[in-house]
Structure formats: C-alpha cells, structure tokens
Short mmCIF file of C-alpha atoms and ligand atoms in Angstrom, two decimals:
data_model
loop_
_atom_site.label_atom_id
_atom_site.label_comp_id
_atom_site.label_asym_id
_atom_site.label_seq_id
_atom_site.Cartn_x
_atom_site.Cartn_y
_atom_site.Cartn_z
CA MET A 18 1.52 -34.12 16.25
CA LYS A 19 0.43 -33.20 12.77
CA LEU A 20 1.42 -29.66 11.77
CA LEU A 21 0.31 -27.50 8.86
CA VAL A 22 3.22 -25.16 8.10
CA THR A 23 2.38 -22.32 5.72
CA GLY A 24 5.17 -20.70 3.69
CA GLY A 25 7.49 -23.65 4.36
CA ALA A 26 9.36 -23.19 1.08
CA GLY A 27 10.60 -19.74 2.14
CA PHE A 28 13.62 -18.81 4.25
CA ILE A 29 12.43 -19.25 7.85
CA GLY A 30 9.71 -21.80 7.03
CA SER A 31 12.17 -24.21 5.37
CA ASN A 32 14.60 -23.85 8.28
CA PHE A 33 11.68 -24.49 10.66
CA ILE A 34 10.63 -27.69 8.86
CA ARG A 35 14.21 -29.00 8.92
CA TYR A 36 14.54 -28.03 12.61
CA TRP A 37 11.18 -29.59 13.55
CA LEU A 38 11.68 -32.93 11.81
CA ALA A 39 15.16 -33.24 13.38
CA ASN A 40 13.84 -32.50 16.88
CA HIS A 41 10.40 -34.15 16.63
CA PRO A 42 11.00 -37.08 14.25
CA ASP A 43 7.61 -38.71 14.96
CA ASP A 44 5.59 -35.65 13.92
CA PHE A 45 4.08 -35.16 10.46
CA ILE A 46 4.35 -31.87 8.55
CA VAL A 47 2.20 -30.65 5.67
CA ASN A 48 3.86 -27.69 3.96
CA LEU A 49 1.39 -25.40 2.16
CA ASP A 50 3.19 -22.90 -0.06
CA LYS A 51 2.14 -20.98 -3.16
CA LEU A 52 5.72 -20.85 -4.46
CA THR A 53 5.87 -17.14 -5.14
CA TYR A 54 9.27 -15.78 -6.22
CA ALA A 55 10.36 -16.27 -2.55
CA GLY A 56 9.36 -19.93 -2.36
CA ASN A 57 12.04 -22.42 -3.41
CA LEU A 58 11.64 -26.18 -3.05
CA GLU A 59 15.41 -26.54 -3.38
CA ASN A 60 15.46 -25.24 0.22
CA LEU A 61 13.94 -28.60 1.22
CA LYS A 62 15.78 -30.98 -1.12
CA ASP A 63 17.09 -33.02 1.82
CA ILE A 64 13.58 -33.33 3.31
CA GLU A 65 11.38 -34.03 0.31
CA LYS A 66 11.60 -37.84 0.59
CA ASN A 67 11.03 -37.90 4.37
CA PRO A 68 7.86 -40.05 4.90
CA ASN A 69 6.72 -37.57 7.58
CA TYR A 70 6.65 -34.66 5.14
CA LYS A 71 4.22 -33.66 2.42
CA PHE A 72 4.26 -30.61 0.14
CA VAL A 73 1.07 -29.00 -1.18
CA GLN A 74 1.31 -26.14 -3.66
CA GLY A 75 -1.46 -23.65 -2.99
CA ASP A 76 -2.58 -20.26 -1.83
CA ILE A 77 -3.46 -19.52 1.80
CA CYS A 78 -6.28 -17.30 0.45
CA ASP A 79 -7.99 -20.40 -1.09
CA PHE A 80 -10.51 -21.29 1.65
CA GLU A 81 -11.61 -24.61 0.13
CA LEU A 82 -8.04 -25.87 -0.11
CA VAL A 83 -7.05 -24.59 3.34
CA ASN A 84 -10.22 -25.93 4.97
CA GLY A 85 -9.61 -29.37 3.45
CA LEU A 86 -6.08 -29.46 4.89
CA VAL A 87 -7.15 -28.19 8.30
CA SER A 88 -10.04 -30.68 8.57
CA ASP A 89 -7.65 -33.63 8.11
CA LYS A 90 -6.82 -34.41 11.79
CA LEU A 91 -4.56 -31.42 12.30
CA ASP A 92 -3.06 -30.45 15.68
CA ILE A 93 -1.58 -27.04 14.88
CA ILE A 94 -1.14 -24.45 12.14
CA VAL A 95 2.26 -22.70 12.18
CA HIS A 96 1.80 -19.68 9.95
CA PHE A 97 4.87 -18.27 8.16
CA ALA A 98 3.47 -17.54 4.68
CA ALA A 99 3.72 -13.86 3.85
CA GLU A 100 5.05 -11.30 1.47
CA SER A 101 8.11 -10.38 3.51
CA HIS A 102 10.31 -7.82 1.72
CA VAL A 103 9.90 -4.18 2.78
CA ASP A 104 11.35 -2.76 -0.48
CA ARG A 105 8.77 -4.69 -2.55
CA SER A 106 5.97 -3.35 -0.34
CA VAL A 107 7.16 0.19 -1.10
CA MET A 108 6.76 -0.52 -4.82
CA SER A 109 3.32 -2.17 -4.49
CA SER A 110 1.22 -3.02 -1.43
CA ARG A 111 -1.48 -5.18 -3.04
CA ASP A 112 0.09 -8.66 -2.62
CA PHE A 113 1.03 -7.76 0.96
CA ILE A 114 -2.55 -6.98 1.94
CA ARG A 115 -3.90 -10.00 0.08
CA THR A 116 -1.54 -12.63 1.51
CA ASN A 117 -0.66 -11.17 4.89
CA VAL A 118 -4.15 -9.98 5.85
CA GLU A 119 -6.69 -11.92 3.75
CA GLY A 120 -4.55 -15.09 3.82
CA THR A 121 -4.23 -14.97 7.60
CA MET A 122 -7.99 -14.44 7.94
CA THR A 123 -8.65 -17.45 5.67
CA LEU A 124 -6.44 -19.67 7.82
CA LEU A 125 -8.08 -18.37 11.01
CA ASP A 126 -11.54 -19.13 9.56
CA ALA A 127 -10.46 -22.67 8.69
CA ALA A 128 -9.04 -23.15 12.22
CA LYS A 129 -12.28 -21.83 13.73
CA ASN A 130 -14.52 -23.95 11.49
CA ASN A 131 -12.71 -27.15 12.45
CA GLY A 132 -13.31 -27.04 16.18
CA GLY A 133 -10.72 -24.41 17.06
CA VAL A 134 -7.36 -25.71 15.84
CA ARG A 135 -4.28 -24.32 17.65
CA PHE A 136 -2.75 -21.47 15.65
CA HIS A 137 0.76 -20.04 15.98
CA HIS A 138 1.28 -16.79 14.10
CA VAL A 139 4.84 -15.80 13.10
CA SER A 140 5.19 -12.03 13.17
CA THR A 141 7.83 -9.33 13.27
CA ASP A 142 9.30 -6.58 15.45
CA GLU A 143 8.47 -4.09 12.64
CA VAL A 144 4.84 -3.84 13.78
CA PHE A 145 6.01 -1.65 16.69
CA GLY A 146 7.48 1.01 14.38
CA ASP A 147 10.93 2.45 14.92
CA LEU A 148 12.97 3.37 17.98
CA SER A 149 15.29 6.26 18.72
CA LEU A 150 18.92 5.24 19.25
CA ASP A 151 18.57 5.45 23.04
CA GLY A 152 14.94 4.25 23.35
CA ALA A 153 14.08 1.14 25.39
CA ALA A 154 13.72 -2.06 23.34
CA PHE A 155 10.25 -3.25 22.25
CA THR A 156 8.30 -5.52 24.58
CA GLU A 157 4.96 -7.31 24.30
CA LYS A 158 3.40 -4.14 25.77
CA SER A 159 4.77 -1.77 23.09
CA HIS A 160 2.22 0.14 21.03
CA TYR A 161 1.68 -0.83 17.43
CA ASN A 162 3.06 1.82 15.07
CA PRO A 163 3.81 0.24 11.66
CA ARG A 164 5.37 2.66 9.18
CA ASN A 165 5.66 0.79 5.88
CA PRO A 166 3.08 -1.26 3.93
CA TYR A 167 4.75 -4.57 4.89
CA SER A 168 4.69 -3.84 8.61
CA ALA A 169 1.18 -2.39 8.36
CA SER A 170 -0.03 -5.64 6.78
CA LYS A 171 1.71 -7.72 9.47
CA ALA A 172 0.20 -5.49 12.19
CA ALA A 173 -3.26 -6.05 10.71
CA SER A 174 -2.66 -9.81 10.73
CA ASP A 175 -1.55 -9.73 14.41
CA HIS A 176 -4.73 -7.84 15.32
CA LEU A 177 -6.88 -10.37 13.45
CA VAL A 178 -5.20 -13.31 15.23
CA ARG A 179 -5.85 -11.70 18.63
CA ALA A 180 -9.42 -10.83 17.59
CA TYR A 181 -10.15 -14.52 16.80
CA TYR A 182 -8.84 -15.42 20.29
CA HIS A 183 -11.05 -12.86 22.05
CA THR A 184 -14.11 -13.24 19.83
CA HIS A 185 -14.10 -16.94 18.97
CA GLY A 186 -11.89 -18.43 21.68
CA LEU A 187 -9.40 -19.69 19.06
CA PRO A 188 -6.29 -21.07 20.83
CA ILE A 189 -3.62 -18.77 19.43
CA THR A 190 -0.08 -17.68 20.22
CA ILE A 191 1.99 -14.99 18.47
CA SER A 192 5.75 -14.45 18.20
CA ASN A 193 7.25 -11.10 17.14
CA CYS A 194 10.86 -11.63 16.13
CA SER A 195 13.75 -9.44 15.00
CA ASN A 196 15.82 -9.72 11.77
CA ASN A 197 16.71 -13.31 10.90
CA TYR A 198 19.75 -14.47 8.93
CA GLY A 199 21.30 -17.82 8.04
CA PRO A 200 21.15 -20.54 5.37
CA TYR A 201 18.56 -20.33 2.54
CA HIS A 202 18.02 -16.57 3.05
CA PHE A 203 16.82 -15.08 -0.24
CA PRO A 204 19.55 -12.79 -1.63
CA GLU A 205 17.35 -9.71 -1.93
CA LYS A 206 17.72 -9.18 1.86
CA MET A 207 20.77 -7.38 3.22
CA ILE A 208 23.02 -10.13 4.65
CA PRO A 209 22.70 -12.71 1.83
CA LEU A 210 22.77 -9.96 -0.83
CA PHE A 211 26.01 -8.58 0.57
CA ILE A 212 27.67 -11.99 1.04
CA THR A 213 26.79 -13.19 -2.47
CA ASN A 214 27.71 -9.85 -4.09
CA LEU A 215 31.13 -10.04 -2.48
CA MET A 216 31.53 -13.64 -3.68
CA GLU A 217 30.81 -12.27 -7.18
CA ASN A 218 33.26 -9.40 -6.60
CA LYS A 219 30.41 -6.85 -6.75
CA LYS A 220 29.95 -3.84 -4.45
CA VAL A 221 27.46 -3.83 -1.56
CA PRO A 222 24.70 -1.17 -1.63
CA VAL A 223 24.32 0.48 1.80
CA TYR A 224 21.12 2.56 2.07
CA GLY A 225 21.51 6.19 3.22
CA ASP A 226 24.25 6.78 5.79
CA GLY A 227 24.21 3.19 7.09
CA LYS A 228 23.35 4.34 10.64
CA ASN A 229 20.11 2.32 10.88
CA VAL A 230 20.20 -0.34 13.58
CA ARG A 231 18.83 -3.89 13.41
CA ASP A 232 18.89 -6.73 15.96
CA TRP A 233 20.02 -9.89 14.15
CA ILE A 234 19.04 -13.43 15.17
CA PHE A 235 20.32 -16.67 13.64
CA VAL A 236 17.34 -18.42 12.06
CA THR A 237 17.64 -21.63 14.10
CA ASP A 238 17.37 -19.62 17.32
CA HIS A 239 14.07 -18.21 16.01
CA CYS A 240 12.86 -21.74 15.12
CA ARG A 241 13.75 -22.96 18.65
CA GLY A 242 11.82 -20.00 20.08
CA ILE A 243 8.71 -20.98 18.11
CA ASP A 244 9.15 -24.58 19.33
CA PHE A 245 9.29 -23.36 22.96
CA ILE A 246 6.12 -21.29 22.43
CA ILE A 247 4.29 -24.24 20.84
CA GLN A 248 5.30 -26.53 23.73
CA LYS A 249 5.14 -24.17 26.70
CA GLY A 250 3.54 -20.88 25.61
CA LYS A 251 0.30 -19.71 27.19
CA ILE A 252 -2.72 -19.58 24.90
CA GLY A 253 -3.67 -16.02 23.91
CA GLN A 254 -0.17 -14.73 24.62
CA THR A 255 2.43 -12.91 22.55
CA TYR A 256 6.19 -13.49 22.91
CA CYS A 257 8.95 -11.17 21.67
CA LEU A 258 12.05 -12.95 20.36
CA GLY A 259 15.36 -11.21 19.63
CA GLY A 260 19.00 -11.96 18.92
CA ASN A 261 20.70 -9.76 21.53
CA SER A 262 22.80 -8.49 18.61
CA GLU A 263 22.08 -4.86 17.78
CA ILE A 264 24.38 -3.32 15.20
CA THR A 265 24.30 -0.46 12.68
CA ASN A 266 24.12 -1.46 9.02
CA ILE A 267 27.50 0.10 8.33
CA ASP A 268 29.21 -1.75 11.20
CA LEU A 269 27.58 -4.99 10.07
CA THR A 270 28.77 -4.33 6.51
CA LYS A 271 32.34 -3.75 7.72
CA LYS A 272 32.17 -6.97 9.78
CA ILE A 273 31.07 -8.97 6.72
CA LEU A 274 33.79 -7.34 4.60
CA SER A 275 36.43 -8.19 7.18
CA LEU A 276 35.24 -11.81 7.63
CA MET A 277 35.37 -12.21 3.83
CA GLY A 278 38.78 -10.57 3.46
CA LYS A 279 37.44 -7.61 1.44
CA GLY A 280 38.20 -3.89 1.71
CA GLU A 281 35.88 -0.94 2.43
CA ASP A 282 36.23 0.16 -1.21
CA MET A 283 33.50 -2.47 -1.88
CA ILE A 284 30.92 -0.26 -0.07
CA GLU A 285 28.60 1.79 -2.27
CA TYR A 286 26.31 4.25 -0.48
CA VAL A 287 22.98 4.39 -2.35
CA LYS A 288 19.68 6.29 -2.04
CA ASP A 289 17.85 5.53 1.21
CA ARG A 290 14.71 3.38 1.44
CA PRO A 291 11.60 5.62 1.77
CA GLY A 292 10.27 5.57 5.35
CA HIS A 293 13.37 3.65 6.50
CA ASP A 294 12.90 2.76 10.19
CA LEU A 295 15.91 3.91 12.22
CA ARG A 296 16.12 1.15 14.80
CA TYR A 297 14.48 -2.09 15.92
CA ALA A 298 15.38 -3.83 19.18
CA MET A 299 13.69 -6.62 21.10
CA ASP A 300 13.46 -7.25 24.83
CA TYR A 301 12.86 -11.01 25.12
CA ALA A 302 12.69 -11.13 28.95
CA LYS A 303 9.18 -12.64 28.90
CA ALA A 304 10.26 -15.54 26.67
CA LYS A 305 13.28 -16.08 28.90
CA GLN A 306 11.30 -16.03 32.14
CA GLU A 307 8.22 -17.97 31.03
CA LEU A 308 9.72 -20.38 28.50
CA GLY A 309 13.41 -20.55 29.37
CA TRP A 310 14.28 -19.43 25.83
CA GLU A 311 17.17 -17.23 24.78
CA PRO A 312 19.22 -17.03 21.58
CA LEU A 313 22.28 -19.29 21.61
CA LEU A 314 24.42 -18.00 18.74
CA SER A 315 26.44 -14.77 18.83
CA LEU A 316 26.36 -12.54 15.73
CA HIS A 317 30.03 -13.32 15.10
CA GLU A 318 29.52 -17.11 15.20
CA GLY A 319 26.29 -16.89 13.19
CA LEU A 320 27.89 -14.74 10.49
CA MET A 321 30.85 -17.12 10.18
CA GLN A 322 28.45 -20.08 9.77
CA THR A 323 26.35 -18.13 7.26
CA ILE A 324 29.31 -17.07 5.12
CA GLU A 325 30.57 -20.66 5.17
CA TRP A 326 27.13 -21.93 4.10
CA TYR A 327 26.95 -19.49 1.15
CA ASN A 328 30.49 -20.49 0.20
CA ASP A 329 29.60 -24.21 0.28
CA ASN A 330 26.27 -23.69 -1.53
CA GLN A 331 27.19 -21.44 -4.44
CA ALA A 332 24.99 -23.43 -6.84
CA TRP A 333 21.93 -22.73 -4.62
CA TRP A 334 22.29 -18.93 -4.60
CA GLN A 335 23.51 -18.69 -8.18
CA ARG A 336 20.34 -20.49 -9.30
CA VAL A 337 18.29 -18.07 -7.18
CA LYS A 338 20.04 -14.99 -8.55
CA SER A 339 19.71 -16.24 -12.16
CA GLY A 340 16.04 -17.27 -11.66
CA GLU A 341 16.72 -20.94 -12.61
CA TYR A 342 15.42 -22.13 -9.21
CA GLN A 343 11.87 -21.55 -10.40
CA GLU A 344 12.18 -24.53 -12.76
CA TYR A 345 12.79 -26.99 -9.88
CA TYR A 346 9.09 -27.49 -9.06
CA GLU A 347 8.23 -28.44 -12.65
CA LYS A 348 11.08 -30.99 -12.75
CA GLN A 349 10.18 -32.59 -9.39
CA TYR A 350 6.42 -32.28 -9.28
CA GLY A 351 5.28 -31.38 -12.82
CA GLU A 352 3.56 -33.87 -15.15
P1 LIG B 405 10.04 -15.51 2.71
O1 LIG B 405 9.63 -14.38 1.82
O2 LIG B 405 11.42 -16.07 2.58
O3 LIG B 405 9.02 -16.72 2.51
C1 LIG B 405 7.65 -16.56 2.42
C2 LIG B 405 7.04 -17.87 1.90
O4 LIG B 405 5.60 -17.70 1.85
C3 LIG B 405 7.49 -18.23 0.48
O5 LIG B 405 7.83 -19.60 0.42
C4 LIG B 405 6.26 -17.93 -0.38
O6 LIG B 405 6.17 -18.76 -1.54
C5 LIG B 405 5.13 -18.20 0.62
N1 LIG B 405 3.90 -17.48 0.26
C6 LIG B 405 3.77 -16.16 -0.05
N2 LIG B 405 2.50 -15.87 -0.35
C7 LIG B 405 1.79 -17.03 -0.19
C8 LIG B 405 0.42 -17.36 -0.31
N3 LIG B 405 -0.51 -16.45 -0.70
N4 LIG B 405 0.04 -18.64 -0.06
C9 LIG B 405 0.95 -19.58 0.30
N5 LIG B 405 2.26 -19.32 0.42
C10 LIG B 405 2.68 -18.06 0.19
O7 LIG B 405 9.76 -15.01 4.18
P2 LIG B 405 10.59 -15.28 5.53
O8 LIG B 405 11.67 -14.27 5.63
O9 LIG B 405 10.90 -16.73 5.62
O10 LIG B 405 9.47 -14.89 6.61
C11 LIG B 405 8.54 -15.87 7.07
C12 LIG B 405 7.61 -15.23 8.08
O11 LIG B 405 8.37 -14.74 9.18
C13 LIG B 405 6.83 -14.03 7.54
O12 LIG B 405 5.53 -14.08 8.08
C14 LIG B 405 7.58 -12.82 8.08
O13 LIG B 405 6.72 -11.73 8.25
C15 LIG B 405 8.07 -13.36 9.41
N6 LIG B 405 9.31 -12.75 9.92
C16 LIG B 405 10.42 -12.66 9.12
C17 LIG B 405 11.61 -12.14 9.64
C18 LIG B 405 12.85 -12.06 8.80
O14 LIG B 405 13.85 -11.47 9.25
N7 LIG B 405 12.90 -12.63 7.60
C19 LIG B 405 11.64 -11.67 10.97
C20 LIG B 405 10.47 -11.76 11.75
C21 LIG B 405 9.32 -12.31 11.22
O1 LIG B 406 12.84 -6.88 11.54
C1 LIG B 406 12.27 -8.03 10.98
C2 LIG B 406 12.15 -7.85 9.50
O2 LIG B 406 13.47 -7.99 8.97
C3 LIG B 406 11.21 -8.86 8.84
O3 LIG B 406 9.92 -8.67 9.33
C4 LIG B 406 11.24 -8.69 7.31
O4 LIG B 406 10.44 -9.69 6.71
C5 LIG B 406 12.66 -8.84 6.84
O5 LIG B 406 12.74 -8.62 5.44
C6 LIG B 406 13.58 -7.86 7.57
O6 LIG B 406 13.28 -6.48 7.19
P1 LIG B 406 14.42 -5.38 6.98
O7 LIG B 406 13.89 -4.33 6.10
O8 LIG B 406 15.00 -4.98 8.27
O9 LIG B 406 15.51 -6.31 6.23
P2 LIG B 406 16.44 -6.04 4.95
O10 LIG B 406 17.40 -7.19 4.86
O11 LIG B 406 15.67 -5.69 3.74
O12 LIG B 406 17.26 -4.75 5.42
C7 LIG B 406 18.06 -4.76 6.60
C8 LIG B 406 18.66 -3.39 6.77
O13 LIG B 406 19.62 -3.18 5.72
C9 LIG B 406 17.65 -2.26 6.61
O14 LIG B 406 17.99 -1.21 7.50
C10 LIG B 406 17.80 -1.80 5.16
C11 LIG B 406 19.27 -2.06 4.89
N1 LIG B 406 19.61 -2.47 3.49
C12 LIG B 406 18.89 -3.44 2.92
C13 LIG B 406 19.18 -3.85 1.63
C14 LIG B 406 18.36 -4.94 0.95
C15 LIG B 406 20.68 -1.86 2.85
O15 LIG B 406 21.37 -0.97 3.40
N2 LIG B 406 20.97 -2.26 1.58
C16 LIG B 406 20.26 -3.25 0.93
O16 LIG B 406 20.57 -3.55 -0.25
#
C-alpha cells in the first residue's frame, strides 16, 4: 500500500509511521507536515533514510499540493495533522479552525476528486464533552458536546468526514481515542511536561484541585488500533479507542512522582484551565468485538517505559524545551 500520513512529524503521527514501517515493511509512506511548533523531524531521525519513506513539508490547506500527492497512486490517507493543544485553543482559536476544519475539508476534497481515496480520520474523545464522575463511558453513540475551541474544531472535522461519506460515498473510517502518552510527546502536555520538569528539578503545575479524570493510552496501542481499523474496519464506521486506565490528575501526578523518586513537595497547584472538562472515559467494546483490538499496556508499565525513554533521550526534550529542534529541518533539508 501507499499511504499519505498527515501530521507525521508530530507525537502520534511519528509513532504511527515508525509502527507502520516496522509492521508493514513493504508499504510506502509519504509524510505531509507543515512543521508547526509541534512538528519535529528529529522524531523520525531513525526513519528518514528508509527507502519506503518520503517527507514533504507543506500545509494540508494547500489544495494544489494535497491534490498532487493524492493523485499519485495513493491507497489511503491517514489524517493526524491538527492543532492539538487545548490550552493554546483557549488563547486563540484561529489556527484550530483553519487546520482542523479547513485542512480536513481540503484533504477530503482531494480524496473525492481522485476517485474516492480511502480516508482514515484520527479524532478524539473530547468531541463528546465531559462526563460526571459516575457517568457511563463514551461510546460511538454518544452525543457530540464539545466544550473548548480545540474539541469544537475536531467535532466539526468529524462531521465533515461523515458528511463526505453520506453525500459523496467517500470510503471513510473514524477513530475517537482517549489521552495518549509515550515517546516523542511534546512537553507542553501533562505527562511529558511533568516528567521533564522533575528531571530538571522543577515543580509540576497541577490545574485546579487535580480531581479531573483522564483515560490514558500508550501511543503504540493507539497506532495498533488505527492499523486494525484500516485492515478490518467497516467503511463509514466510527470506532472508540481507550486505554482502560482512568485516573485523576492528582493520582497520576503522585504516581509519576513516586516512580521518579520525588516527593509531593514538588506539586504546585495552579489556576484551573477555563472550561476544564471534568472527565473523559472510553468504552471500546465495539473495537474489541468487531476488530479484536484492545490496549495491551497497563498505565504502570507504560509510565515506566515513558519515564525511561525521557531519561534516555534527554537531548531530544532539552532541544524541544530550548527551541533548538526547529533548526533541524534547515540542517537536513535546507539549501
Ligand atoms: P501534535 O500536535 O503532536 O502533532 C500535530 C502535527 O500536525 C505536527 O507535526 C504539526 O506540524 C502538524 N500540522 C499542524 N498543522 C498542520 C497543517 N496545517 N498542515 C500540515 N501539518 C500540520 O498532535 P498529536 O498529539 O500527535 O495528535 C495527532 C492527532 O491525533 C490530532 O488530530 C489529534 O486531534 C488526535 N488525537 C490526539 C490525542 C492525544 O492525546 N494527543 C488523542 C486523541 C486524538
Ligand atoms: O483526550 C484526548 C486529548 O488529550 C487530545 O484530543 C488532545 O489533543 C490532547 O492534548 C489531550 O488533551 P488534554 O487537555 O486532556 O491533555 P493535557 O496533557 O493538556 O492535559 C491533561 C490533563 O492534565 C488535563 O485535565 C489538564 C491537566 N493539566 C495539563 C497541563 C498541561 C495540568 O493539570 N497541568 C498542566 O500543566
């Protein structure tokens, strides 16, 4: 197969490319990424010379570019590219609407114009809004109720993907997944921020009272789920993926502190995020029944692997935190 992966220089996209080439060594991947602040080609250093991999720097909103890539004997588009950080969407929504909504539409148009190319859309549990502490977990039948600009933009993109299936017969699938963590996670997000802060002997900022609940999934389990959907998923269908690992932020923080041999004096309670969703939880029974997928790694095992990875790759995250990583493209690909 030939795949167009969008956003492959980001956290999940780069893990997906590494996962896919290891498990499908005869396939060819084109990685289209704009290299925003979240895109880092150092995430793919070990892949860049693979003859079955090609990087293209560009914007998913650029129809001419996207159409050219899609028209070149493509089997599937796997769409990760997005503005992904909730806190940034609170400060300004514009880039979120442009990339997540207009960018998705541009890709869908290119898929439609080239005979109906298969399209897998990578989405989030946040589109369903938030749950009470005792509410039943989200399923594919849950109502959409996004409550921050990021999740609203992702909800709009999900609706567009489904609309192209119903209106134009485009062969689509969608996955809505819970909070990912693991290697190459940008240290503005909770787990990598906390791990790297502690490695720098800095405190960890817990929002509000720390009682918010997230369901954490190790990134490779998410990538395997997308693989199962691509291979066995039914066209037009949505699949919820989750980690079976619900935990409050404060308990997760204490777990990280304990695994890293640090005391609770390193916790700093800070002002809460506006519109902070209380709880997300995913019921992945459909993926289990129809695809035979379920997450393999426990939160404990995944956290130990993640802490070890950040310990072994200090140069990677130090270059991200200092901003030096943005020079890598120029050195590798510049004139
Ligand atoms: P990320 O922010 O780490 O990476 C996003 C990538 O998209 C970056 O490489 C960036 O350069 C690229 N990009 C942004 N705008 C672009 C544009 N206009 N054109 C081309 N490339 C562009 O994000 P992530 O955490 O890896 O998330 C990937 C996808 O998975 C997103 O669609 C996100 O909504 C979804 N998702 C994320 C999580 C999570 O926990 N991180 C959970 C569920 C779903
Ligand atoms: O649920 C899936 C979503 O998970 C994805 O769609 C998003 O792209 C991804 O960024 C993530 O969103 P969250 O807002 O849940 O992740 P974040 O790591 O930003 O925050 C996790 C929890 O930790 C959340 O309740 C807010 C809290 N938090 C976060 C940060 C950055 C803190 O307490 N302190 C922090 O410094």
